XYZ file of C-alpha atoms in Angstrom:
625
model
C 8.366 7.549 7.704
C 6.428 4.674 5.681
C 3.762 3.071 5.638
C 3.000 -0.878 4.727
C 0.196 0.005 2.621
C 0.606 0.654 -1.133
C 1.070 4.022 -1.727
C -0.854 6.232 -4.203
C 0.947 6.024 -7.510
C 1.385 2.270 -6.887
C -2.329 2.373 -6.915
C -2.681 4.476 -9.831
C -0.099 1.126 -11.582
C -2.712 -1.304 -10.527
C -5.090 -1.243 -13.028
C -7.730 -2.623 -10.826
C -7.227 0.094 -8.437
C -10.388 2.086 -7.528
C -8.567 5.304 -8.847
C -7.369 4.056 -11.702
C -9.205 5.522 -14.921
C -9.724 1.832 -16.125
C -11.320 0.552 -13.262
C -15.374 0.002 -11.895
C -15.827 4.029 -14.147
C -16.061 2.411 -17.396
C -15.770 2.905 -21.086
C -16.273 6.884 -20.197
C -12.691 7.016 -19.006
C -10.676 5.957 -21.125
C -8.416 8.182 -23.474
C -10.376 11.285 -22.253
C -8.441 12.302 -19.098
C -6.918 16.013 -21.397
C -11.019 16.399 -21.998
C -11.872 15.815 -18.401
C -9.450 18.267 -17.571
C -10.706 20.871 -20.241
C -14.269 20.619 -19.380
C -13.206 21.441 -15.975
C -11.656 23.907 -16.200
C -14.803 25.256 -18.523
C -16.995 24.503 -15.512
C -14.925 26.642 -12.817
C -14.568 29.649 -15.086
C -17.804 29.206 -16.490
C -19.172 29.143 -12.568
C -16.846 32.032 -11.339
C -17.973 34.472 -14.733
C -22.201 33.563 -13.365
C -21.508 34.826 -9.671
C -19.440 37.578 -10.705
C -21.876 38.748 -13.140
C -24.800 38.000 -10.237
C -23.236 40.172 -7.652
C -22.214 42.949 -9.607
C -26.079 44.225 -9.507
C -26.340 43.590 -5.648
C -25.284 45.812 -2.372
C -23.702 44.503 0.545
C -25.786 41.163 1.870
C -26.365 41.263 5.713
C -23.246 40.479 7.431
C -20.828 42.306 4.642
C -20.614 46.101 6.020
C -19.349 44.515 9.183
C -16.780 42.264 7.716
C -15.281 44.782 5.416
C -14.416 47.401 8.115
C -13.538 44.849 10.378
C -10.824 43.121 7.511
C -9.596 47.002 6.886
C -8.976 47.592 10.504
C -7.575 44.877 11.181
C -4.948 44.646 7.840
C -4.170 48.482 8.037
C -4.646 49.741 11.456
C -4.027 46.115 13.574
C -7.016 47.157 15.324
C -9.326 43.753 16.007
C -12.212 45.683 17.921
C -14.175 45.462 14.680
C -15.970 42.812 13.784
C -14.282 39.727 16.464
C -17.348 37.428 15.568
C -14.899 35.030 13.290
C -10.815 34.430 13.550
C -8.979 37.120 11.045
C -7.213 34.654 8.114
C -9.845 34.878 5.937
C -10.356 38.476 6.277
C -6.657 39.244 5.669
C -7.167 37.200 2.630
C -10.480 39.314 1.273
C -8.315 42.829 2.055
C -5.451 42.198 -0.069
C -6.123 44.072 -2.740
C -7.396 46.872 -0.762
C -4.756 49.935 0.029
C -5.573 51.680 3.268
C -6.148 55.348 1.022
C -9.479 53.490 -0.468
C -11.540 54.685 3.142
C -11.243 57.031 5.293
C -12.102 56.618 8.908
C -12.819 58.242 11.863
C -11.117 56.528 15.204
C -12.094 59.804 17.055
C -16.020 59.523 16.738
C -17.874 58.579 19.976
C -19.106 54.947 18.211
C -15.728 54.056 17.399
C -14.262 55.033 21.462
C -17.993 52.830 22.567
C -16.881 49.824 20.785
C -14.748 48.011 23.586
C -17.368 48.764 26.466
C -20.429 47.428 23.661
C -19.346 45.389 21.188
C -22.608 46.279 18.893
C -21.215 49.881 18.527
C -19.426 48.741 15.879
C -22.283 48.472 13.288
C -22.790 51.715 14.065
C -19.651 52.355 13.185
C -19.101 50.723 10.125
C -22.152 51.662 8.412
C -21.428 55.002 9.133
C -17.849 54.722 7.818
C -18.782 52.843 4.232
C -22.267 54.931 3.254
C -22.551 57.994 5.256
C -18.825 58.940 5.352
C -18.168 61.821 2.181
C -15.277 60.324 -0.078
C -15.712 56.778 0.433
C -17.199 54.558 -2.704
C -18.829 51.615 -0.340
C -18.944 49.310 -3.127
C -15.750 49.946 -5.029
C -13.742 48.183 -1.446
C -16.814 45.539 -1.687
C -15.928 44.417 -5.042
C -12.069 43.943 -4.504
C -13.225 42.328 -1.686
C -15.872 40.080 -2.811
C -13.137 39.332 -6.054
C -10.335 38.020 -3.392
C -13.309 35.434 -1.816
C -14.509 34.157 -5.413
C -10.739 33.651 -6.181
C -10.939 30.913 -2.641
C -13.786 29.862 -4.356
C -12.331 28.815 -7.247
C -9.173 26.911 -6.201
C -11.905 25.129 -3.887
C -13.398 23.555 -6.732
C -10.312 22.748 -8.266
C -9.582 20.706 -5.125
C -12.721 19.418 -5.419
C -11.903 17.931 -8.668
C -8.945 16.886 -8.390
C -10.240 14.715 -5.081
C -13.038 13.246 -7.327
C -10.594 12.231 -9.562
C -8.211 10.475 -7.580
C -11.063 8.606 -5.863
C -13.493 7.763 -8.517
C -11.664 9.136 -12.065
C -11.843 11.372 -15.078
C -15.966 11.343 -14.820
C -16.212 11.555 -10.912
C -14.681 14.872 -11.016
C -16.686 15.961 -13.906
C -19.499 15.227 -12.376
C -18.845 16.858 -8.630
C -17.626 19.726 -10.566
C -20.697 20.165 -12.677
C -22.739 19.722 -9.681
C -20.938 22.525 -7.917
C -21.191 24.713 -10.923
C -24.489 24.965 -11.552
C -25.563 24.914 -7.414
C -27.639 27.913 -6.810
C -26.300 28.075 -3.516
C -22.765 28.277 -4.563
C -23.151 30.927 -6.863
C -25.174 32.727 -4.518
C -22.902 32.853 -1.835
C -18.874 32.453 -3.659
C -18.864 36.238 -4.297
C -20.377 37.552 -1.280
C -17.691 39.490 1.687
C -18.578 35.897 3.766
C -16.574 33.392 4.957
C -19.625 30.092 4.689
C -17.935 28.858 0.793
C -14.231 29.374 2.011
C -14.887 27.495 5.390
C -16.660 24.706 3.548
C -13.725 24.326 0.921
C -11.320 24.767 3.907
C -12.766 21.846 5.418
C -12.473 19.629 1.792
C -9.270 20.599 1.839
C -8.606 18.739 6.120
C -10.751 15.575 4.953
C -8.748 15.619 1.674
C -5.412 15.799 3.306
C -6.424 13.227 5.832
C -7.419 10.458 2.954
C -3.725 11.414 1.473
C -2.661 9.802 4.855
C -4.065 6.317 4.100
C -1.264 5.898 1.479
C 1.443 6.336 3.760
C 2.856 9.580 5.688
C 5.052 11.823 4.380
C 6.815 14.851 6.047
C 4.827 16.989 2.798
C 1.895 15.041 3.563
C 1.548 15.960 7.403
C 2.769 19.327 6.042
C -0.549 19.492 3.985
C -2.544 18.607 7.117
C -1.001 20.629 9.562
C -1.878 23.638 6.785
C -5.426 22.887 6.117
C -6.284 22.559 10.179
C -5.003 25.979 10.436
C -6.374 27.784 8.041
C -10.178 25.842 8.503
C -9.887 26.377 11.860
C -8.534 30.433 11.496
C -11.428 31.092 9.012
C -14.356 30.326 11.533
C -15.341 29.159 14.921
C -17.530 26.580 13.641
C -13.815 25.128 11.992
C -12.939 24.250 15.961
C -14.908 21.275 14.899
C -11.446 19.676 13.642
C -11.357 19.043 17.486
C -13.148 16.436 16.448
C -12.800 15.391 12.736
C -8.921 15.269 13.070
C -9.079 12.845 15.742
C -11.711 10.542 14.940
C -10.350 10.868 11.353
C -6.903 9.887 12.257
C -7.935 6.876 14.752
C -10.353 5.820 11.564
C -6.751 6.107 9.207
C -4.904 4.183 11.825
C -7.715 1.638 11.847
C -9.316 1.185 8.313
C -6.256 2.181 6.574
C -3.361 0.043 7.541
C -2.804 -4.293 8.140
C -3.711 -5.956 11.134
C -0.363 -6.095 12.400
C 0.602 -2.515 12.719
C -2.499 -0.692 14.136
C -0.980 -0.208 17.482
C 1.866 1.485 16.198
C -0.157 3.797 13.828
C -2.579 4.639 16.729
C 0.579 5.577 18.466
C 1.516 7.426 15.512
C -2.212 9.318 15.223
C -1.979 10.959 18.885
C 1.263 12.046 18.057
C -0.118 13.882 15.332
C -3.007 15.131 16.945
C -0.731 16.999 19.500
C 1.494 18.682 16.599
C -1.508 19.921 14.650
C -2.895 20.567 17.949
C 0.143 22.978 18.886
C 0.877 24.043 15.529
C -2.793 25.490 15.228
C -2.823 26.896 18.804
C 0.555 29.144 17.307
C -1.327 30.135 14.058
C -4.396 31.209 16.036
C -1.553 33.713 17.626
C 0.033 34.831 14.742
C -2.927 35.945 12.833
C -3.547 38.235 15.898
C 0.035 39.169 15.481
C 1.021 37.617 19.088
C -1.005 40.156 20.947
C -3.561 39.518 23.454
C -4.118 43.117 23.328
C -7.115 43.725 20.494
C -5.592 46.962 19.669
C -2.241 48.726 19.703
C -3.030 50.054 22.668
C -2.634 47.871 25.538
C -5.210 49.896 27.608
C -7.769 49.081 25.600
C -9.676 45.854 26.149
C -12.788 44.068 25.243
C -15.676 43.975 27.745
C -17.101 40.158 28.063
C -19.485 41.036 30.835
C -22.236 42.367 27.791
C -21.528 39.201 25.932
C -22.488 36.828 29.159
C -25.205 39.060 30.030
C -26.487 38.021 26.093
C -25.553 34.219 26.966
C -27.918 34.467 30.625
C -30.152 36.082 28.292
C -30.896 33.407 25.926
C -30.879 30.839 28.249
C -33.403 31.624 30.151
C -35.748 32.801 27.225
C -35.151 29.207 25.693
C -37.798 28.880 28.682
C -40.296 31.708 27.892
C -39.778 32.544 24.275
C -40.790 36.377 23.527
C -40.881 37.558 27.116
C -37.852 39.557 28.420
C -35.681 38.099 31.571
C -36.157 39.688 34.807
C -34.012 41.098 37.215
C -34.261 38.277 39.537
C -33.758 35.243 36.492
C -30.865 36.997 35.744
C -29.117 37.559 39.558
C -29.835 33.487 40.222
C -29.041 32.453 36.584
C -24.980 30.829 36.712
C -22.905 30.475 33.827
C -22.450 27.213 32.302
C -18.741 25.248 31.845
C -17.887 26.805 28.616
C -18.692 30.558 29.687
C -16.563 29.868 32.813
C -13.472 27.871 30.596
C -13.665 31.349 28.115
C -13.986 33.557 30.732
C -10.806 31.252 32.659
C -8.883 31.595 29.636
C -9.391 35.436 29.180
C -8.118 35.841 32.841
C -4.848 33.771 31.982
C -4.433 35.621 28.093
C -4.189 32.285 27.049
C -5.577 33.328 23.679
C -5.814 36.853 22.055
C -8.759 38.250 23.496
C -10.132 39.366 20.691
C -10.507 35.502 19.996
C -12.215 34.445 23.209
C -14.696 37.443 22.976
C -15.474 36.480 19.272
C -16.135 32.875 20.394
C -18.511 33.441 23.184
C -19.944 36.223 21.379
C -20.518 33.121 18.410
C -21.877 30.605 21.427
C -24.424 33.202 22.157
C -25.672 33.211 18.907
C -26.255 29.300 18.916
C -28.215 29.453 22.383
C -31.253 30.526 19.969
C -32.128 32.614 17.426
C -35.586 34.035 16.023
C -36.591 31.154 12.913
C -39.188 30.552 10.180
C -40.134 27.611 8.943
C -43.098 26.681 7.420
C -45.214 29.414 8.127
C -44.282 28.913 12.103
C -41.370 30.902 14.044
C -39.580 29.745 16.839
C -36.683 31.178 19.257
C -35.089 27.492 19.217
C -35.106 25.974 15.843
C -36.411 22.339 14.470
C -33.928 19.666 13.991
C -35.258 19.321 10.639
C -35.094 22.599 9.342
C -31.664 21.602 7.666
C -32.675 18.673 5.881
C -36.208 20.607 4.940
C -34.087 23.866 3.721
C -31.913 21.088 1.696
C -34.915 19.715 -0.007
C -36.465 23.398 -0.787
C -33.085 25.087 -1.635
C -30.811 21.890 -3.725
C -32.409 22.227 -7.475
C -34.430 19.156 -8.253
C -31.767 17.460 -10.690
C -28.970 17.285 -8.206
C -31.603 15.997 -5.256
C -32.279 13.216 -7.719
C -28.385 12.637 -8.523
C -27.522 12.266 -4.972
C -30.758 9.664 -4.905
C -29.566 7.665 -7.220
C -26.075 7.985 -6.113
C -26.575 6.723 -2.628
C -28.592 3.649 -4.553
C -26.026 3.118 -6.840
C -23.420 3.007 -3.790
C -25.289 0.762 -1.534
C -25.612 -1.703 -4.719
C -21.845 -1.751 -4.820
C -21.181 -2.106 -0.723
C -20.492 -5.675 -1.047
C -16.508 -6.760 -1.699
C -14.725 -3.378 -0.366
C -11.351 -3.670 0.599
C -9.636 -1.426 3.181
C -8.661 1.309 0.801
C -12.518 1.871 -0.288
C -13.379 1.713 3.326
C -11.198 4.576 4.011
C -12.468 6.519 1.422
C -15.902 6.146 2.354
C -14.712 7.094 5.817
C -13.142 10.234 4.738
C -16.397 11.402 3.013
C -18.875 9.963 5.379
C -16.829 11.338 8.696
C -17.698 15.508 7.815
C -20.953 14.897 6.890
C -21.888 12.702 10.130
C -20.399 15.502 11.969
C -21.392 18.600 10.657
C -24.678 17.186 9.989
C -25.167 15.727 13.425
C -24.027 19.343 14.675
C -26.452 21.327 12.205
C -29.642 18.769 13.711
C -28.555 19.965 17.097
C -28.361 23.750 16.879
C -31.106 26.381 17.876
C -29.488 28.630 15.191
C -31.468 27.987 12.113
C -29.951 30.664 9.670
C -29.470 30.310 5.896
C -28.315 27.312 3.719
C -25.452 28.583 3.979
C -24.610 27.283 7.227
C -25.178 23.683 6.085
C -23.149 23.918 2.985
C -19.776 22.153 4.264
C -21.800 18.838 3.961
C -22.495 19.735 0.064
C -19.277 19.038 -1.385
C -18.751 15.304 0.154
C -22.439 14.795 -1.175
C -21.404 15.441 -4.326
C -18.576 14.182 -4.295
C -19.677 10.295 -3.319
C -22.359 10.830 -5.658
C -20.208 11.618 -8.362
C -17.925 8.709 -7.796
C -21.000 6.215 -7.538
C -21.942 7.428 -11.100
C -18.957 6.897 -12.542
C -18.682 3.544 -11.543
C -21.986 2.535 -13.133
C -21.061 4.497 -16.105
C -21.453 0.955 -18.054
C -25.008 0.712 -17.286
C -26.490 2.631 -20.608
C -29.228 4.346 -18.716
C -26.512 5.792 -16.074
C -24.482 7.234 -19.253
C -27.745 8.456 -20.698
C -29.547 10.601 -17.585
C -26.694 11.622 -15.509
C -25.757 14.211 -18.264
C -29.793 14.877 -19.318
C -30.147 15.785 -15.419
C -26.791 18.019 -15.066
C -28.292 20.021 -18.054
C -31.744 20.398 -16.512
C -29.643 21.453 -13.693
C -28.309 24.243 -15.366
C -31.281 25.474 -16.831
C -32.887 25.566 -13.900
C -30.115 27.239 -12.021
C -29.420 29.781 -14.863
C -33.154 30.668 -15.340
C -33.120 32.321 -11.677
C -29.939 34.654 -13.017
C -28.715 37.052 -11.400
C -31.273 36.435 -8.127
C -29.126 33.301 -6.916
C -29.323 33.923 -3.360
C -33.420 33.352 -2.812
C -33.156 30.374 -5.389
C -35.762 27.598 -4.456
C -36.099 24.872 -6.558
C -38.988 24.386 -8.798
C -40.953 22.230 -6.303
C -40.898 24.781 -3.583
C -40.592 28.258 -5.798
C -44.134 29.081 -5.655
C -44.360 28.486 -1.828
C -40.914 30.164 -0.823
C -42.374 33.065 1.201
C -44.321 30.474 3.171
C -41.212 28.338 3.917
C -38.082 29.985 4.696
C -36.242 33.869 5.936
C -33.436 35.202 6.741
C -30.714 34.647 4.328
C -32.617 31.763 2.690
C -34.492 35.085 0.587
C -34.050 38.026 1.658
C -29.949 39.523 2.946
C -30.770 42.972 2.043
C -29.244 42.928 -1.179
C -31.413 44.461 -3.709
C -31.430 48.444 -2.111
C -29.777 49.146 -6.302
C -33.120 47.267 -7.918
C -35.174 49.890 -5.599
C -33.048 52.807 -6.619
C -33.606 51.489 -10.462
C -37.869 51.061 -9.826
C -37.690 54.902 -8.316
C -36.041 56.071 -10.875
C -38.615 54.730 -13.137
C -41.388 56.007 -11.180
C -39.992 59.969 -9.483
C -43.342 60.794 -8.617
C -44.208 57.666 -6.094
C -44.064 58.542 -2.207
C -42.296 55.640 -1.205
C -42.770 53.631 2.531
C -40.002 51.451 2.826
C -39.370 48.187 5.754
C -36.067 47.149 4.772
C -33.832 44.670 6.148
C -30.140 44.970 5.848
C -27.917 47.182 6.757
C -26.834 49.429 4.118
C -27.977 52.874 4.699
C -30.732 53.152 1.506
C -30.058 57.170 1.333
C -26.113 55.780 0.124
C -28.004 54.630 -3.551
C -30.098 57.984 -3.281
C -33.596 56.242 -2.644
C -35.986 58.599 -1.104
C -38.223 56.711 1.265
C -40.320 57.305 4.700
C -38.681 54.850 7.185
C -41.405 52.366 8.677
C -41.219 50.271 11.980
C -38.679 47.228 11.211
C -35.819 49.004 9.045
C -32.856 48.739 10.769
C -31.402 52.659 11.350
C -28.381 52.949 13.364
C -28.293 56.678 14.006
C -32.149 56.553 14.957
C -35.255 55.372 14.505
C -36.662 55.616 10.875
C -39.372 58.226 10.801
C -42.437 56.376 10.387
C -45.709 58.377 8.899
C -49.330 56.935 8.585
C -49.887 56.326 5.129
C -52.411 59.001 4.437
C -50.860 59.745 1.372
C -51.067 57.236 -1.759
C -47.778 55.954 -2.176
C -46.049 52.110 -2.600
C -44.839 50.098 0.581
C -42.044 48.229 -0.132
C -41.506 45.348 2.507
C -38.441 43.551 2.532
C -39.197 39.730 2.602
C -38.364 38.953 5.954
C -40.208 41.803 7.899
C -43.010 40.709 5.773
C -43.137 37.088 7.075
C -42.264 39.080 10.266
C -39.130 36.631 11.515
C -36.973 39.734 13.186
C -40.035 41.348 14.294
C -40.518 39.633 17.574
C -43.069 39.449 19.279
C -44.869 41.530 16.482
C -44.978 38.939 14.265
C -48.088 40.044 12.405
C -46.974 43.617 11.620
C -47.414 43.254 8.069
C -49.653 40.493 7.725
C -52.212 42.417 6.035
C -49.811 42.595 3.127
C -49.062 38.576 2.868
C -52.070 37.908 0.568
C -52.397 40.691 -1.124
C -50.896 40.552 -4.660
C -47.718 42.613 -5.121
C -47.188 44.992 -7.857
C -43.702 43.773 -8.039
C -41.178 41.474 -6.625
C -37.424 43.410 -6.997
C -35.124 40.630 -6.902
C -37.059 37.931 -5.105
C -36.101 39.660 -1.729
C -38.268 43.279 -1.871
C -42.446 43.462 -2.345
C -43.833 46.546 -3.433
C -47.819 47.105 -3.088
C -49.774 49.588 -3.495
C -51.401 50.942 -0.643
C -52.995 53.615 1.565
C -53.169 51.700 4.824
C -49.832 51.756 7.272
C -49.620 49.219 9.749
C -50.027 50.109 12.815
């Protein structure tokens, strides 16, 4: 099949093409391309040596525990009760270099027989497997793990550059690289058991594919988009959104891309390629569950829903009364909604593995609301600007003022655009209108990492704006000056990437933002190193995460708020002198609903410490009560 429009190494000929290294980039261009490439490739190792070196000192972040039992059941044992909350592709990917000798489990313990009639027995489970289980070294599978995601990471940022550089040349990907690099938020989160970098790279790699379309199709071409819809869309539910992008995106390529004369055959053409990577992706859902509706070997075995739409009709009608538990009678009149029934329609007709559909609506529950901080304020629903506020607190300061003067520098150069530029701008735009639009909506106001799939195409169209006004001394002069005071800033926070806020917000973070914003859990080994410096301190601990503390040998007194899955923590007055150490989040109180104020009395008092930027320690007599 071809197309009329010129296709991209006839562009790459024209010297006045927008991709061409001679073109509206500059001077800075020319004759460097084998440097471009080199300092590149400096960036990406550069960036994967600073997360590896940042993780290596932290335990398991919130989520991980769960993910890394449910990657080993489901590679070794084909078992997908564990851990359904996202599809399996990525997780397949993270277990590869883990042999099934590394853990040993125990698929006779009442937990593990619980988890099909309750789906939350398996964090019971799998915290019980990785830290209280004799024989298994927890964070010797984590790092294998964590290795095979910051591998993902990496070729994303290759594809990153290489994007930038077909777009807007030799300094465009520089500078999107460099930007990436030295992101906080990236390094924070690269290394990490979690899916949020691989899902956002995933999605580079659909809107990438899709611009490759404007040049013409090819059979290898609708090969490359057929691949990246399946694997965005098999590494999380939030990738369904290609529902939408590939659509919109391929009516946009019909329309922007092509002549006049020919848009009614390439619309024809777009449907029909909606409904092959439609199909295509509805078989590659199957085959990562191996073509089994069944989530386990055993075909007896299934997955209870009713819990999961008892938590939907339980969030609904608290989006009402916040903080006050549904009763009986709001939950016998209370009716599902159309996309409870459609899951619940499919499940009856096994028209996807069921492991899928319970995973989904257990993710739709999630997004009905969620407890939130912001400000100094909590809420069960969200704010539609808590993205754009976390953006502005979490982004270092250099890079907000990049993208500034990139979106200036862009709308100065709006004027004369042919189609090609059009599309290209409509292939960066598109995501970020999307995803964006999507992230204003939800009542699930997590971490930045749930709004970092817009990053990259932010980056990216700034770095292409600066290029082309790479002429322009003071452009050639700053852009570098502010990527360095990027990096300084960035690597000053090293190794405690993951509660990074920028230095306009740094001295205010514990005022403005939870959850996985500060505080994942992940500094239990910085505890274990402050007790070992100080034996002879009784120690009260609140700690959120779910690693089981006693697994790093800390010896603590359990107080109300640490999450225990075999019991609740024995909590003591604090008669005794000892040190409280309050994870951030239970101090701002966010998970503590409705005790919100549990440890307020500790919020203005001066701690003797800060472990990590995620754990206070004070010392105190006084235990909240």
């Amino acid at each position: 099949m071809k197309s009329e429009a010129p296709d991209s190494k006839s562009e790459a000929r024209n010297p006045k093409s927008e991709t061409s290294t001679k073109g509206e980039s500059g001077n800075w261009n020319r004759g460097s391309g084998w440097l471009a490439i080199a300092v590149i490739v400096a960036l990406i190792a550069g960036f994967a040596c600073n997360a590896w070196l940042a993780v290596r000192g932290k335990c398991a972040t919130g989520d991980e525990p769960l993910h890394l039992m449910g990657a080993y059941m489901q590679v070794h044992f084909r078992d997908f009760r564990v851990d359904d909350r996202d599809p399996p592709l990525w997780l397949r990917w993270a277990m590869a270099p883990v042999p099934a000798p590394m853990l040993k489990v125990d698929t006779k313990s009442k937990a593990w027989q619980l988890i099909p009639k309750e789906h939350w027995h398996d964090w019971e489970w799998s915290v019980a497997t990785l830290y209280r289980t004799k024989g298994n070294d927890a964070d010797a599978v984590l790092m294998r793990a964590r290795t095979m995601m910051l591998i993902a990471a990496m070729a994303g940022m290759g594809l990153v550059a290489w994007w930038s550089w077909r777009l807007g040349g030799a300094a465009a990907a520089v500078i999107a690289t460099a930007m990436l690099a030295f992101d906080p938020n990236f390094l924070a989160h690269a290394a990490l058991m979690k899916n949020d970098v691989a899902m956002t790279f995933a999605l580079v790699w659909v809107m990438a594919a899709l611009w490759r379309l404007g040049s013409g199709i090819t059979i290898w071409r609708v090969i490359n988009l057929v691949a990246a819809v399946t694997v965005c869309v098999n590494m999380k539910f939030s990738g369904l959104m290609c529902a939408w992008l590939v659509p919109v995106g391929l009516l946009g390529w019909a329309t922007l891309a092509k002549p006049r004369g020919v848009r009614g055959k390439q619309v024809a053409t777009a449907a029909a390629l909606c409904v092959l990577v439609g199909v295509t992706t509805y078989v590659s859902t199957w085959a990562c569950y191996g073509f089994r509706y069944a989530p386990t070997k055993d075909p007896a075995v299934s997955l209870r829903m009713s819990p999961i739409v008892e938590l939907v009709a339980e969030r609904e009608i608290q989006l009402r009364h916040p903080h006050v538990a549904a009763t009986r009678e709001e939950h016998r009149v209370w009716k599902p909604g159309v996309f409870v029934r459609a899951v619940l329609w499919a499940e009856k007709r096994e028209l996807f593995p069921q492991a899928w559909l319970h995973g989904l609506l257990y993710t739709y529950q999630s997004t009905i609301n969620y407890p939130a901080f912001l400000m100094g304020k909590y809420s069960e629903s969200g704010w539609w600007y808590y993205f754009p506020v976390v953006m502005l607190c979490k982004i270092p300061v250099g890079i907000l003022l990049l993208l500034l003067w990139g979106v200036l520098l862009g709308l100065a150069r709006l004027h004369g655009r042919d189609a090609r530029a059009t599309w290209k701008c409509f292939c960066l735009a598109l995501p970020v209108l999307v995803y964006g639009w999507s992230a204003l909506r939800t009542n699930t106001n997590l971490g930045v990492r749930h709004i970092l799939p817009v990053v990259p195409f932010l980056y990216i169209g700034c770095a292409i704006a600066l290029a082309r006004a790479m002429s322009v001394k003071w452009v050639r002069v700053l852009t570098p000056v502010l990527l360095l005071a990027v990096g300084v800033e960035t690597l000053a926070c090293f190794p405690n990437y993951l509660p990074f806020f920028n230095v306009a917000a740094r001295a205010k973070r514990l005022e403005l933002l939870s959850d996985s914003n500060i505080d994942w859990g992940q500094d239990l080994p910085l505890l274990r190193q402050w007790q070992k410096k100080h034996p002879k301190e009784k120690l009260y601990l609140c700690y959120f995460g779910m690693v089981d503390p006693s697994y790093y040998g800390i010896r603590y007194t359990g107080l109300r708020g640490t999450f225990v899955l075999d019991g609740e923590p024995k909590v003591e007055e604090l008669g005794e002198p000892g040190v409280v150490a309050i994870s951030a989040n239970h101090l701002q109180g966010t998970f503590l609903s409705p005790n919100f104020d549990l440890y307020a009395a500790y919020r203005t008092r001066k701690p003797l410490a800060i472990l990590g930027g995620s754990i206070y320690l004070f010392d105190s007599p006084d235990a909240p009560r």
